[in-house]
Each structure stands twice: as C-alpha cells, then as structure tokens.
Tab-separated table of C-alpha atoms in Angstrom:
chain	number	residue	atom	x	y	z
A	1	UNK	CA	0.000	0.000	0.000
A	2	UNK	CA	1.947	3.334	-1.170
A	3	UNK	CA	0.906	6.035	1.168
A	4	UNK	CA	1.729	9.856	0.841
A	5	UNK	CA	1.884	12.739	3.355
A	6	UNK	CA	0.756	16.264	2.955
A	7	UNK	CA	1.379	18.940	5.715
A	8	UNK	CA	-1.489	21.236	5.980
A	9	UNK	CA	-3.977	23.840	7.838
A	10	UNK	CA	-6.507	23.628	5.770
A	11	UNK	CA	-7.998	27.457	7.048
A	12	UNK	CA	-10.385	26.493	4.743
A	13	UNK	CA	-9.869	24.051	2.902
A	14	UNK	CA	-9.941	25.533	-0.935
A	15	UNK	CA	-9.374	24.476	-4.720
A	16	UNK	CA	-5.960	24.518	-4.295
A	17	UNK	CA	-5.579	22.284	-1.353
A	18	UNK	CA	-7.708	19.366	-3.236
A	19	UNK	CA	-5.374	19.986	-6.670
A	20	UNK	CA	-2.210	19.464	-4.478
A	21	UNK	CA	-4.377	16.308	-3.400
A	22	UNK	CA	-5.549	15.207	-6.620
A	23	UNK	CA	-2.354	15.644	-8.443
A	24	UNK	CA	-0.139	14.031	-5.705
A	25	UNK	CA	-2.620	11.137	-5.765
A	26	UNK	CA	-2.385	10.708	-9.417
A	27	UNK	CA	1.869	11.612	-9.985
A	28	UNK	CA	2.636	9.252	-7.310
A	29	UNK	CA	0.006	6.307	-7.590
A	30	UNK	CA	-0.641	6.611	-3.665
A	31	UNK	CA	-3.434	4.660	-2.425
A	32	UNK	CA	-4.029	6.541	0.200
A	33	UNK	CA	-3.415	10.394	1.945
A	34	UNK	CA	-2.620	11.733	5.269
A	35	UNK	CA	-2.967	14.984	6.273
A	36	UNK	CA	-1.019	16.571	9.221
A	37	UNK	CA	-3.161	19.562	10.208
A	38	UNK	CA	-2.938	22.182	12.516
A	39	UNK	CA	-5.589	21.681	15.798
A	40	UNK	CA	-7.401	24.881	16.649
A	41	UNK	CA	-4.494	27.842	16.186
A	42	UNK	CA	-2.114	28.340	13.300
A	43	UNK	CA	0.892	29.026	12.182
A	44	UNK	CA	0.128	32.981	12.270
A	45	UNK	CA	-0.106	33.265	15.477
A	46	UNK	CA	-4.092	33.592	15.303
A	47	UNK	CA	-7.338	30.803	15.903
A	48	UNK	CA	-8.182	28.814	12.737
A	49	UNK	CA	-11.345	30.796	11.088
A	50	UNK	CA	-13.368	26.929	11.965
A	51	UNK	CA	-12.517	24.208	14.582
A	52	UNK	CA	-10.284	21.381	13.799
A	53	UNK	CA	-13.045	18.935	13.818
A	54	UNK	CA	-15.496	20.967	10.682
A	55	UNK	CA	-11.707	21.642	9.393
A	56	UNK	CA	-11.061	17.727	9.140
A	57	UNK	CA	-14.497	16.865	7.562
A	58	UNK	CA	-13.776	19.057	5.202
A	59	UNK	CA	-10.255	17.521	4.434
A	60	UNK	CA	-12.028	13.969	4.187
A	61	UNK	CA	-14.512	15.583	1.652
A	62	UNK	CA	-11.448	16.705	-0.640
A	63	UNK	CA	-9.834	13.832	-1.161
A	64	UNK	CA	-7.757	12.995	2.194
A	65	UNK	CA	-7.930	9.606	3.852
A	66	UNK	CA	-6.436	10.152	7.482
A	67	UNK	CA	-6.000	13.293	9.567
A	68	UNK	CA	-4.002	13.835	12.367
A	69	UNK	CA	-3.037	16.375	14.463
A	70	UNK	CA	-0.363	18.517	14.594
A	71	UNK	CA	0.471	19.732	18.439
A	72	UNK	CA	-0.658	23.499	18.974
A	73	UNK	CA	3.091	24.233	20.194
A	74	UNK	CA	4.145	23.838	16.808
A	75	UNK	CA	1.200	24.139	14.987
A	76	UNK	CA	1.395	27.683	16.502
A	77	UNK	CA	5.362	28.382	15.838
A	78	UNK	CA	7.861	29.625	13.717
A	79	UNK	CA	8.187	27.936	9.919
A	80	UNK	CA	11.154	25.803	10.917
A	81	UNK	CA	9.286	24.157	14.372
A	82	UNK	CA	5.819	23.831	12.066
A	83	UNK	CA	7.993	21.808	9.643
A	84	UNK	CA	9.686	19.765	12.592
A	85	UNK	CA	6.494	18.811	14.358
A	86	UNK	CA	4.654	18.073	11.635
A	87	UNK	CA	7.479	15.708	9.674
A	88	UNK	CA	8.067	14.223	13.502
A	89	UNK	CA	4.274	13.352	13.168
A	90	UNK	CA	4.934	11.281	9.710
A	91	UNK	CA	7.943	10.069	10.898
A	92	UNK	CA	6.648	8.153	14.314
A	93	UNK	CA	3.401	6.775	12.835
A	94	UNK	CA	6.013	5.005	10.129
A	95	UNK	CA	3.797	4.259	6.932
A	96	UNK	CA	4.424	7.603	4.478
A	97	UNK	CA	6.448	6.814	1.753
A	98	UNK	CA	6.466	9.922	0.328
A	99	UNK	CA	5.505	13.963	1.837
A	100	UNK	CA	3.933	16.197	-0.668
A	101	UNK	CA	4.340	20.405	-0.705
A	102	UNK	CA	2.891	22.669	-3.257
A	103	UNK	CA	6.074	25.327	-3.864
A	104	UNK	CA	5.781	28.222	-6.115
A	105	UNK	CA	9.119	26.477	-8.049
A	106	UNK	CA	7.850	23.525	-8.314
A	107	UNK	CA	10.756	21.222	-8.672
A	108	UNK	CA	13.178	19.424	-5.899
A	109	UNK	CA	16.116	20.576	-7.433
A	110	UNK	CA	16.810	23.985	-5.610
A	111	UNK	CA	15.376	22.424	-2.623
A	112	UNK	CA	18.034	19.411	-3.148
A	113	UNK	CA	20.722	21.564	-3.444
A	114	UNK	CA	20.480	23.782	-0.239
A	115	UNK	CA	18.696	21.159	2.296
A	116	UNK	CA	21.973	19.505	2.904
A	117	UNK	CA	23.863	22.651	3.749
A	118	UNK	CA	20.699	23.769	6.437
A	119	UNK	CA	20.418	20.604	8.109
A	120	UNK	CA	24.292	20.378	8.458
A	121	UNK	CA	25.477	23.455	8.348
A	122	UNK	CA	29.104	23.447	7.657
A	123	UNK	CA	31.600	26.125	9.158
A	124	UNK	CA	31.954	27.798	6.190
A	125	UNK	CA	28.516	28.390	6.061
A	126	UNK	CA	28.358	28.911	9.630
A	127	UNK	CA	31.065	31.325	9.114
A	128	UNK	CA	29.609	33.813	6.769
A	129	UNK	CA	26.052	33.187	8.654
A	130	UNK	CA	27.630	34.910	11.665
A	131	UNK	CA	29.183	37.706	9.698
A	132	UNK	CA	25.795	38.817	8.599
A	133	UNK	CA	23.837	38.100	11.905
A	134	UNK	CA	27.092	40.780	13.446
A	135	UNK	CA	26.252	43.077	10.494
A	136	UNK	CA	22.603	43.377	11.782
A	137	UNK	CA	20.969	41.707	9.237
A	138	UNK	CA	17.833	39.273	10.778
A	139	UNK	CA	18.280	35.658	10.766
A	140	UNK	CA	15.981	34.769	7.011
A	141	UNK	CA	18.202	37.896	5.339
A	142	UNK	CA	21.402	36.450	7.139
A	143	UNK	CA	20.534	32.901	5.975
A	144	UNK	CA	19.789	33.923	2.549
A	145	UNK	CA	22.714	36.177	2.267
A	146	UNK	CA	25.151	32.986	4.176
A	147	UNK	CA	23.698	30.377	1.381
A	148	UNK	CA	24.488	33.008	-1.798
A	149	UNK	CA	28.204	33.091	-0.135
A	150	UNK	CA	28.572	29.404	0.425
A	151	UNK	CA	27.541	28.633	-3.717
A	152	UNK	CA	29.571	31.147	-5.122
A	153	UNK	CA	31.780	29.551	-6.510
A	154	UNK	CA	30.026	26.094	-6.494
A	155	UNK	CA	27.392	26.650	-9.088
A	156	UNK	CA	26.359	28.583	-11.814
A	157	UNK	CA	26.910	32.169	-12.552
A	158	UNK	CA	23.378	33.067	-11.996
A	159	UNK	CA	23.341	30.815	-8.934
A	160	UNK	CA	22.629	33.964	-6.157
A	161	UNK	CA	20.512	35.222	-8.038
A	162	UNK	CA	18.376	32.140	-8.072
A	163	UNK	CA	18.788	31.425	-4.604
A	164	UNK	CA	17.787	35.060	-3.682
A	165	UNK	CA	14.352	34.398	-6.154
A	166	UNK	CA	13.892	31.415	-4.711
A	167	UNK	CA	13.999	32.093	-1.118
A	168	UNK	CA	11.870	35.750	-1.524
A	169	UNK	CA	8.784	32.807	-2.262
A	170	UNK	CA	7.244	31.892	1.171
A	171	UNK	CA	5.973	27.913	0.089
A	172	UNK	CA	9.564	27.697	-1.032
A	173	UNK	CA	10.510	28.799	2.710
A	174	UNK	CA	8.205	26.539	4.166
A	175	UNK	CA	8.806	23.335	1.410
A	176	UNK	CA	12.572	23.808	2.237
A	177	UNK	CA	11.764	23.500	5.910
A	178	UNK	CA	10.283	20.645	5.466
A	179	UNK	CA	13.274	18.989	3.543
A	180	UNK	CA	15.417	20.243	6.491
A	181	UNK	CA	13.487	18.158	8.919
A	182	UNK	CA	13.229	15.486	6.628
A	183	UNK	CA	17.037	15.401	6.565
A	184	UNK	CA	17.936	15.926	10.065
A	185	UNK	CA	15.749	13.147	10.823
A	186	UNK	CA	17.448	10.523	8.320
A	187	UNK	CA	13.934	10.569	7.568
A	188	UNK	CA	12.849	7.404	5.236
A	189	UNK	CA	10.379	9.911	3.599
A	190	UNK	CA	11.109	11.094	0.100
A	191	UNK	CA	9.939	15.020	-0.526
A	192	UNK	CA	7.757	15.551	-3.493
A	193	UNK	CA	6.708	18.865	-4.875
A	194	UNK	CA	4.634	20.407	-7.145
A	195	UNK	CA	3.718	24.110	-8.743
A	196	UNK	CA	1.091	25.430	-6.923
A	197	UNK	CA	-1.887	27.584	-8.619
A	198	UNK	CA	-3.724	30.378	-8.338
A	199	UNK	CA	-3.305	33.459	-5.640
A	200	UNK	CA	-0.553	34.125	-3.326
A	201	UNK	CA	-0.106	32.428	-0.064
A	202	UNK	CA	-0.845	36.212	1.307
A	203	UNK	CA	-3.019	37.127	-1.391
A	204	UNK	CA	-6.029	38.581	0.674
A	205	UNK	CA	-7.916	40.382	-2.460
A	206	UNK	CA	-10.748	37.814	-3.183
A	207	UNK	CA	-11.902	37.222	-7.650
A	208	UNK	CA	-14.773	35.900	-7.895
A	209	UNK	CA	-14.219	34.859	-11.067
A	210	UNK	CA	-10.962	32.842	-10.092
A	211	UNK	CA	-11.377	29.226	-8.919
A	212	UNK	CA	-8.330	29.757	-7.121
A	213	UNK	CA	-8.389	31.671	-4.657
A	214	UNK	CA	-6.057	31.910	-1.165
A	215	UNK	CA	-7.258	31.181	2.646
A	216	UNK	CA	-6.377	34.588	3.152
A	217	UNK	CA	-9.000	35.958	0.874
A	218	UNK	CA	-11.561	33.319	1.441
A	219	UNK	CA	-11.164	34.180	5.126
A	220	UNK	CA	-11.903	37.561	4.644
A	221	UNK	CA	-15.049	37.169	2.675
A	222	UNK	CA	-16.203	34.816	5.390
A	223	UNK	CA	-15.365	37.405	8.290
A	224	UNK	CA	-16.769	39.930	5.920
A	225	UNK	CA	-19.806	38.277	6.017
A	226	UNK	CA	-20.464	38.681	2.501
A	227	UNK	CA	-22.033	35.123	2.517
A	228	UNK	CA	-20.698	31.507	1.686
A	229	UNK	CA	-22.428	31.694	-2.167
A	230	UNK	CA	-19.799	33.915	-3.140
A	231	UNK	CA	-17.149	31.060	-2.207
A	232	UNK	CA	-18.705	28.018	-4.347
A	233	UNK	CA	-16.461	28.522	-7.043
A	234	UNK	CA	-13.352	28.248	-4.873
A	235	UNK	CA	-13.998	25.321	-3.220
A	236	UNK	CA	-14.316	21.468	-4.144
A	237	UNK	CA	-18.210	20.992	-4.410
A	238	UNK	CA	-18.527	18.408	-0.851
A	239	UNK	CA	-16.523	20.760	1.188
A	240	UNK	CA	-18.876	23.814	-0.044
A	241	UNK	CA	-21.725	22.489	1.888
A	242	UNK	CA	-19.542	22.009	5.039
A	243	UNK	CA	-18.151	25.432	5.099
A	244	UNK	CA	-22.215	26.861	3.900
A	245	UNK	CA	-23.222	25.001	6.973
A	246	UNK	CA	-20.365	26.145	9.136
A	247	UNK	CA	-21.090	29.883	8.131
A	248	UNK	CA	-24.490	29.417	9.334
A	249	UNK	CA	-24.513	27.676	12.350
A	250	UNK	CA	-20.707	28.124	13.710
A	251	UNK	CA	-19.905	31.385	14.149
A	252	UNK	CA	-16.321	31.573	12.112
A	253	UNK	CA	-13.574	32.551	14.986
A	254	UNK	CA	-10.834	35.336	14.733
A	255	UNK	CA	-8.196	36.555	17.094
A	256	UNK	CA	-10.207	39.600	18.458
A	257	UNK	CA	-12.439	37.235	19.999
A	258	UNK	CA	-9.753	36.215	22.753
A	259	UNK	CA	-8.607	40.127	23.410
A	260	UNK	CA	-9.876	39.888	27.187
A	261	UNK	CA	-8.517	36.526	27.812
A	262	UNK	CA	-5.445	37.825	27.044
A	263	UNK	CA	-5.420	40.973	28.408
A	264	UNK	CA	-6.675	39.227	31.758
A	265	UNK	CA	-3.752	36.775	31.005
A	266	UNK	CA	-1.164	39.673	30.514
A	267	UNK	CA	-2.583	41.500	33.584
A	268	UNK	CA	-2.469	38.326	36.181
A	269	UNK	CA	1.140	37.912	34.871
A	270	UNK	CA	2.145	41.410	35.498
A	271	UNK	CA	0.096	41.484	39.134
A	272	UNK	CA	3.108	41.595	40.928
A	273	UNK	CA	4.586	44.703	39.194
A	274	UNK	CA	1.462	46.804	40.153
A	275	UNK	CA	2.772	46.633	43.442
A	276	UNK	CA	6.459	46.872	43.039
A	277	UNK	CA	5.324	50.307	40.797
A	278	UNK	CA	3.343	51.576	43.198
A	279	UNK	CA	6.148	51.130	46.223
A	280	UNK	CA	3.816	48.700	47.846
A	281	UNK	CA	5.842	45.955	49.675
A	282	UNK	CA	2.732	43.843	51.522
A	283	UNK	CA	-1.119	43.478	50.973
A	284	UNK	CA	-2.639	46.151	53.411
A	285	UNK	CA	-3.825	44.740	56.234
A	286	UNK	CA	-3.057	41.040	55.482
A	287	UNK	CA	0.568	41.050	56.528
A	288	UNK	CA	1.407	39.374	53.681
A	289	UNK	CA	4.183	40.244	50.766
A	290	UNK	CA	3.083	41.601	47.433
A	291	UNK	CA	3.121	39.245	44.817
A	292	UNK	CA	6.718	38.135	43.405
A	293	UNK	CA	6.355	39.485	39.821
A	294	UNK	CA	6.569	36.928	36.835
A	295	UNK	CA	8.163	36.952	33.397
A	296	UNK	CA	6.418	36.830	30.504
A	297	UNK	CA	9.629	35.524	29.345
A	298	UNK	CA	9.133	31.664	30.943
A	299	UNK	CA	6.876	31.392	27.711
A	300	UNK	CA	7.924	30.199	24.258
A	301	UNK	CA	9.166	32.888	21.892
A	302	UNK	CA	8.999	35.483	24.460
A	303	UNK	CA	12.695	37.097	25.366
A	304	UNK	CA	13.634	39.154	28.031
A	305	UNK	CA	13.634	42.192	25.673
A	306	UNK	CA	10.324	41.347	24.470
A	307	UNK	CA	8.886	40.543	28.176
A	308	UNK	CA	9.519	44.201	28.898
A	309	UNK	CA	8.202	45.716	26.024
A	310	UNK	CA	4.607	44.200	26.304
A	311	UNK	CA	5.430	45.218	30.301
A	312	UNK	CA	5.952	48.939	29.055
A	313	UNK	CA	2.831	49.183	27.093
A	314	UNK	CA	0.229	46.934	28.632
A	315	UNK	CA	-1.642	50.253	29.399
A	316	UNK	CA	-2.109	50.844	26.026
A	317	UNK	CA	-3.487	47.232	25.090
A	318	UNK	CA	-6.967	47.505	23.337
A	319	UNK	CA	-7.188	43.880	21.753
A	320	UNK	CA	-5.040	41.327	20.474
A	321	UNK	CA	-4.405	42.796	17.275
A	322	UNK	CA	-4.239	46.180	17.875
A	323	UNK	CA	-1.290	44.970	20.931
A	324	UNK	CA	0.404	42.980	18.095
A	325	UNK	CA	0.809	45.809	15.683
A	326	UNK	CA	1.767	47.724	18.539
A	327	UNK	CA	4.784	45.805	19.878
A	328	UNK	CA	5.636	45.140	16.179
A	329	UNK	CA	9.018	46.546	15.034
A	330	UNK	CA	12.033	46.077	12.624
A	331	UNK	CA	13.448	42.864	14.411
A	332	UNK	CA	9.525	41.953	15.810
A	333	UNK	CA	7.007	41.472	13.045
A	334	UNK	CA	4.078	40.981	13.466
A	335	UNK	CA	3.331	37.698	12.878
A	336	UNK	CA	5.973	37.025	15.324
A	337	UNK	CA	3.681	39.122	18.043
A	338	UNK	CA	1.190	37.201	17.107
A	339	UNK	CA	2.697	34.173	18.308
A	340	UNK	CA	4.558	35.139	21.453
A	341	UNK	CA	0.863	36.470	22.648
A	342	UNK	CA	-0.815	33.245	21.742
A	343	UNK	CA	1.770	31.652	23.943
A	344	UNK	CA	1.102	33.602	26.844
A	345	UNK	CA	-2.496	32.788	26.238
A	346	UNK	CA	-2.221	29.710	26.058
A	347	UNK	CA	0.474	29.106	28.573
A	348	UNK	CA	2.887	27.606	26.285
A	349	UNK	CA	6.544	26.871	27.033
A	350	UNK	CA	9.610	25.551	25.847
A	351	UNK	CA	8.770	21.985	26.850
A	352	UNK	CA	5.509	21.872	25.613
A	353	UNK	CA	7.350	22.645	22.225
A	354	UNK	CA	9.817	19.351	23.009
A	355	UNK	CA	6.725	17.225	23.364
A	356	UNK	CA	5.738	18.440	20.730
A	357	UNK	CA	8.614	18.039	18.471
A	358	UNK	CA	9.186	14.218	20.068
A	359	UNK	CA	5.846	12.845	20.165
A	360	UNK	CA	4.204	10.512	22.372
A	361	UNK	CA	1.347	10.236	21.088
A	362	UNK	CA	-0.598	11.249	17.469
A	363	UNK	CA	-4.025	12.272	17.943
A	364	UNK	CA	-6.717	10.989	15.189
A	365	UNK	CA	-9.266	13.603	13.772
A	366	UNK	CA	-10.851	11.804	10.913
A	367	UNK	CA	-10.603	9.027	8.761
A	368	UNK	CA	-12.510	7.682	5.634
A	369	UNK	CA	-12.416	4.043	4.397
A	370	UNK	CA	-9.079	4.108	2.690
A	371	UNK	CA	-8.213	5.954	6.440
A	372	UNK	CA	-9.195	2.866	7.995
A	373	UNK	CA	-6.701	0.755	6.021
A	374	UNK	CA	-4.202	3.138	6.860
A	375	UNK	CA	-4.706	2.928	10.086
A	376	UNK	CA	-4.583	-0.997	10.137
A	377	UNK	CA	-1.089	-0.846	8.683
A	378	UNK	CA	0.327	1.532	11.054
A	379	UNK	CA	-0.854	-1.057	14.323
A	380	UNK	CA	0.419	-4.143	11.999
A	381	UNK	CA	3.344	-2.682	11.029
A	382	UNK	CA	7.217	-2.796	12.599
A	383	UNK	CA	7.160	-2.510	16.536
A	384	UNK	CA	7.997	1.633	17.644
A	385	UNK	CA	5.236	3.189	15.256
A	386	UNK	CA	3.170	5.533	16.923
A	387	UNK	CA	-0.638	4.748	16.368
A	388	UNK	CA	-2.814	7.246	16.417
A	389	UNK	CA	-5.494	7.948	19.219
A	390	UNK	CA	-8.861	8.959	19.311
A	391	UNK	CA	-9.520	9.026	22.894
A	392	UNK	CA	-6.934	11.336	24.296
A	393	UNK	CA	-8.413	11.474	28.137
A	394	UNK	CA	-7.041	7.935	28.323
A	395	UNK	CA	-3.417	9.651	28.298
A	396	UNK	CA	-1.312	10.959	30.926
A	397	UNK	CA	-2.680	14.358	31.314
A	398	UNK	CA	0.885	15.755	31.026
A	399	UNK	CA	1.201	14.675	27.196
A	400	UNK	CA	-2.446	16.561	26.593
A	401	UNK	CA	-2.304	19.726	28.615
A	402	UNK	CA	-1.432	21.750	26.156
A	403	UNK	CA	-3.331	20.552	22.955
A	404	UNK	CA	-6.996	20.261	25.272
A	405	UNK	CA	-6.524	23.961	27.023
A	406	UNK	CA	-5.681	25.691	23.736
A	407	UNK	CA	-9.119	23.285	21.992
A	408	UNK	CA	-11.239	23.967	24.570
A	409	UNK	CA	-10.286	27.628	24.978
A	410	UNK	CA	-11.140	28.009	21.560
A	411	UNK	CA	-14.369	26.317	22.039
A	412	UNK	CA	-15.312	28.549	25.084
A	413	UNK	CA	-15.309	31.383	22.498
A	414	UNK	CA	-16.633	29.174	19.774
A	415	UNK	CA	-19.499	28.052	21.671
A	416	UNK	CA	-20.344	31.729	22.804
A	417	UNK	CA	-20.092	33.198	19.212
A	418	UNK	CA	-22.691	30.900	18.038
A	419	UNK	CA	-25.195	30.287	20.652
A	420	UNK	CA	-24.185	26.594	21.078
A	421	UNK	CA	-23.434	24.121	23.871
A	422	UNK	CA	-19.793	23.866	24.891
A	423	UNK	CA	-18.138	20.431	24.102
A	424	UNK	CA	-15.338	19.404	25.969
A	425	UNK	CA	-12.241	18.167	24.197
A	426	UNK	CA	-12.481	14.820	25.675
A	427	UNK	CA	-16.039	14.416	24.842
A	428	UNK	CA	-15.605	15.295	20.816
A	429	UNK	CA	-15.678	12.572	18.016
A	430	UNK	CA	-13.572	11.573	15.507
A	431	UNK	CA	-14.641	12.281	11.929
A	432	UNK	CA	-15.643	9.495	9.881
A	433	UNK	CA	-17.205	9.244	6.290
C-alpha cells in the first residue's frame, strides 16, 4: 500500500488544497493520503477561522484519507518548528512513503541543493552566517545572504541570483523546511513537490471569477460576512456544503475574539509589578508580601527584551491585534507578536514545544475508508510506530495539557459566538465518512 503525506492547515480548505491532493494522488500512484493539520491555532499566530473537527471533515470531503493532528506548540510556531512537528508526526506513525508540498518552483532541485547545507550546516557556512547576523541583518536575510556566499563559486553564474528568487517565495521557505526536517531526521520519507496555482499564499484580495483563490482571501469574505455563495467557485463541491453550513450555524472565529482573555492573562502575569510600581511591599492589612512578579519571558518565543516591552505598554493594550501591531518593530514582526501572545495565552513553554517536536502520542481527527486501512497498517506494522489515538483522556494528562486547554479555549469562544453548547475536548468525536 503506497501512502503519501501532505502537511497542511486547511484554514479552509480551498481548490488549491484538493489539486495538491488530486495531483499528488495521481503523480505518485498513492493509495491513500494523510494529512497533518494544525488543531485549533495556526501558524500565524491567530485561531483557525473553523474548529479542527469541521476543518477535518472538510479535508475527508477533498480527497484525504487520514487526519491527524499537529500539536498546537508547533502548529502555533515559527516555519522551521511547524515543519519539525509536523514531519516528527509522519515520521513516528512510520507508513508515508512519500511527503507532498505545493512550492511556487515547483521542482526538488533547488530544494536538493540547499537542504543539505541547512540541516548540516558546515563552518563555512556557519562562518559567513555569523558575519551577517554581526552586520545586523535578521536571521531569514542572514541565511539567505550565508547560502548566496557558500555557492559562489560552487554553481552557476546566476546561482545567487536564483537562490535570492527562490527564497523571496514563502511555500519555497516553508517546502525547504520541510526537507530540512526530513534530513535531520534521516527521515525514510522522500519530498515531493509540485507548482502550486492560483493566488498568493498572502493574497487577501478575493476574484470571484478565479477558482483559485487563497485562505487569506476566502477568510476575509467569510469574516466579511459577505455570505458563503460567493465562495462556491473556490472550493471542491462536498466541502462547499460544510463550510455553507459552518457559516451558518458556527460562528467563524478570529483573534479579536480572545482580546480579554489575554489581556486578563497579561494583567495576572504582570500582578506583581502593580505593586512593586506603586512602592507597595505587603497586601494592606493582610501582613502578607506583594506578589513576586513573573516573566512573561518563561513562555515560548517570548525574550527578556520582548517581556519588557509588552510590560511597558500593557496600558495601552486595546485587543489582540491592535497589541500585536503595537509591539511590532524592525526585528519583531508581526506575525511574530502574534505568536509570542498566543503563547502567553495559552500558557505555552519551551517543553511543551519538546513534546511536541518528540511525540508521544498522534491524535486521530478523521478518517474515511481508505483511512481505515491506513490505520490498520500503522498497528500491523514494525514494533515503535506511533498509532494514532482517538480518545486522548485515556493519556497521561501531562502529554495533553497543552493541545486540550488551547481546543477547549477556543471552544469557550466558539461556543459563545454561536449560541451553542460547549463540548469538551475529551467528549468530541472523531470524523468518519
């Protein structure tokens, strides 16, 4: 049974997403598709517009056979730990013979040729990265710069050039970053890619009359509440009646939503410096000490530097967004903001990342028939695969913490938005068609 991989968030799913399925399906004969997909919050730093759950039905309806997972710490992280988790995913369940990435170049060979030198990084690439990290240049411009030094005078005379083009494309960035992982890992999976169509990965200007349009720009027309006809055409005709249905009856989620959870989580962290501003050194009347202040810093992707900047202007916080923009700046973009907040949020830290990256467990969304196959050969298979679970409360609540907070935070405000019952994480099904 020849089984591929494709890495995904599926924020919605869209015409492009089932051609990448369709024509990885057909180029490499694969009976079967699994989809590693981000839970409940992205790779921007922000909620997934629907829940993992309507998310993974409509994966099943275009053309994948298995979903699984990917844990929020690096579902919710920088390119190179989205790429790590979600590789570390196909690599411990042990039956994908193949992973499959759309890429705006659409062949292996640039991503052949500078793989090797990322995953091992050889001093003399090492050496001319540091000399541009000194000059002040940040680490994707120092990178870039470090890999048009190290080729030189190893490849063609166009070579930087076509390194520069390649790496100003961000589903090159990410494609590469998955053949990093793939290669640090010894990995027995083989990278595939293929051209992807239609609009920009940050394309947010929505054509109608284009059957291929972005997530961005489908997300916006859903948040703009312009209604779901007006997205027919850019979706595969099965998942248009989940995402019509979702519009309706499932209120569609965006960061906003969670500004006063995290300004209540930003003010309970900084409790103890209201005191130590104010000169107060015990509760009045209690005998007791103020509270010791904490760091925002004990949470992933949040340095000292940073800590004391969202310190500095937590009086001016209005929502999440409007913080994010706010703390933005040349060496913090926003998207960076984005996800150092979410961390706080979510109380994420470094070693929720490690599980995440080294997993102990996979958790199943969905499956279809061919999924069930799938899932057959993964429990028959050699000893050390990981099989995936559907009933996570049976797990040591240490491996879960992290993944059921940040799903049923987001179904708190979920559940609000649209006027329906709350459903715990442990009490949610798996998908199955």
């Amino acid at each position: 049974m020849k089984i591929i991989g494709i890495i995904a968030e599926y924020n919605p799913f869209h015409n492009g997403h089932a051609y990448l399925v369709r024509k990885a399906r057909e180029i490499s004969g694969a009976d079967a598709v699994v989809a590693v997909m981000s839970g409940d919050f992205v790779q921007r730093g922000m909620p997934a517009v629907f829940d993992k759950y309507t998310r993974t039905a409509m994966a099943l309806a275009g053309g994948c056979d298995l979903v699984l997972e990917l844990p929020t710490a690096a579902a919710a992280s920088s390119a190179q730990r989205f790429a790590e988790g979600s590789v570390a995913v196909l690599n411990e369940i042990g039956v994908a013979d193949e992973l499959w990435f759309g890429s705006e170049f659409g062949k292996m060979d640039m991503f052949r040729l500078l793989a090797p030198v990322l995953s091992t990084e050889p001093e003399e690439y090492r050496s001319l990265l540091r000399k541009w990290l000194a000059a002040g240049f940040s680490f994707p411009r120092a990178r870039e710069e470090a890999l048009i030094g190290y080729f030189k005078d190893k490849g063609t005379p166009r070579m930087g050039e076509e390194i520069r083009e390649f790496l100003s494309m961000p589903n090159n960035i990410l494609g590469l970053e998955y053949c990093i992982a793939l290669e640090k890992t010894a990995s027995a999976v083989v990278p595939r890619t293929i051209q992807r169509l239609g609009a920009g990965f940050n394309d947010s200007i929505f054509k109608q009359e284009n059957g291929y349009n972005s997530a961005s720009a489908i997300r916006c027309q859903i948040f703009e509440k312009n209604g779901p006809e007006l997205l027919e055409d850019s979706v595969p005709p099965r998942v248009y009646n989940i995402l019509r249905e979702a519009c309706r009856s499932s209120a569609p989620v965006r960061g906003d939503d969670f500004s006063a959870m995290l300004r209540y989580q930003l003010l309970r962290e900084d409790s103890g410096n209201i005191f130590r501003h104010s000169g107060v050194t015990e509760v009045k009347g209690s005998g007791k000490e103020a509270p010791e202040s904490r760091t925002f810093s004990q949470y992933l992707d949040v340095t000292e530097d940073l800590a004391l900047r969202i310190r500095n202007h937590l009086s001016r916080y209005r929502s999440f967004s409007q913080f994010a923009e706010l703390l933005s700046a040349k060496n913090y973009p926003v998207t960076q903001m984005n996800r150092a907040l979410l961390h706080i949020l979510l109380n994420i830290r470094e070693d929720d990342l490690n599980r995440a990256l080294h997993p102990e467990y996979v958790h199943l969304l969905g499956f279809s028939e061919k999924g069930r196959e799938v899932l057959r050969e993964i429990k028959t298979g050699e000893t050390g695969r990981i099989c995936p679970v559907a009933k996570i409360s049976s797990l040591p609540p240490e491996l879960t913490r992290a993944d059921v907070f940040a799903s049923n935070l987001y179904e708190s405000v979920r559940s609000v938005k649209s006027g329906q019952d709350f459903i715990h994480e442990f009490r949610r099904q798996v998908i199955r068609v």
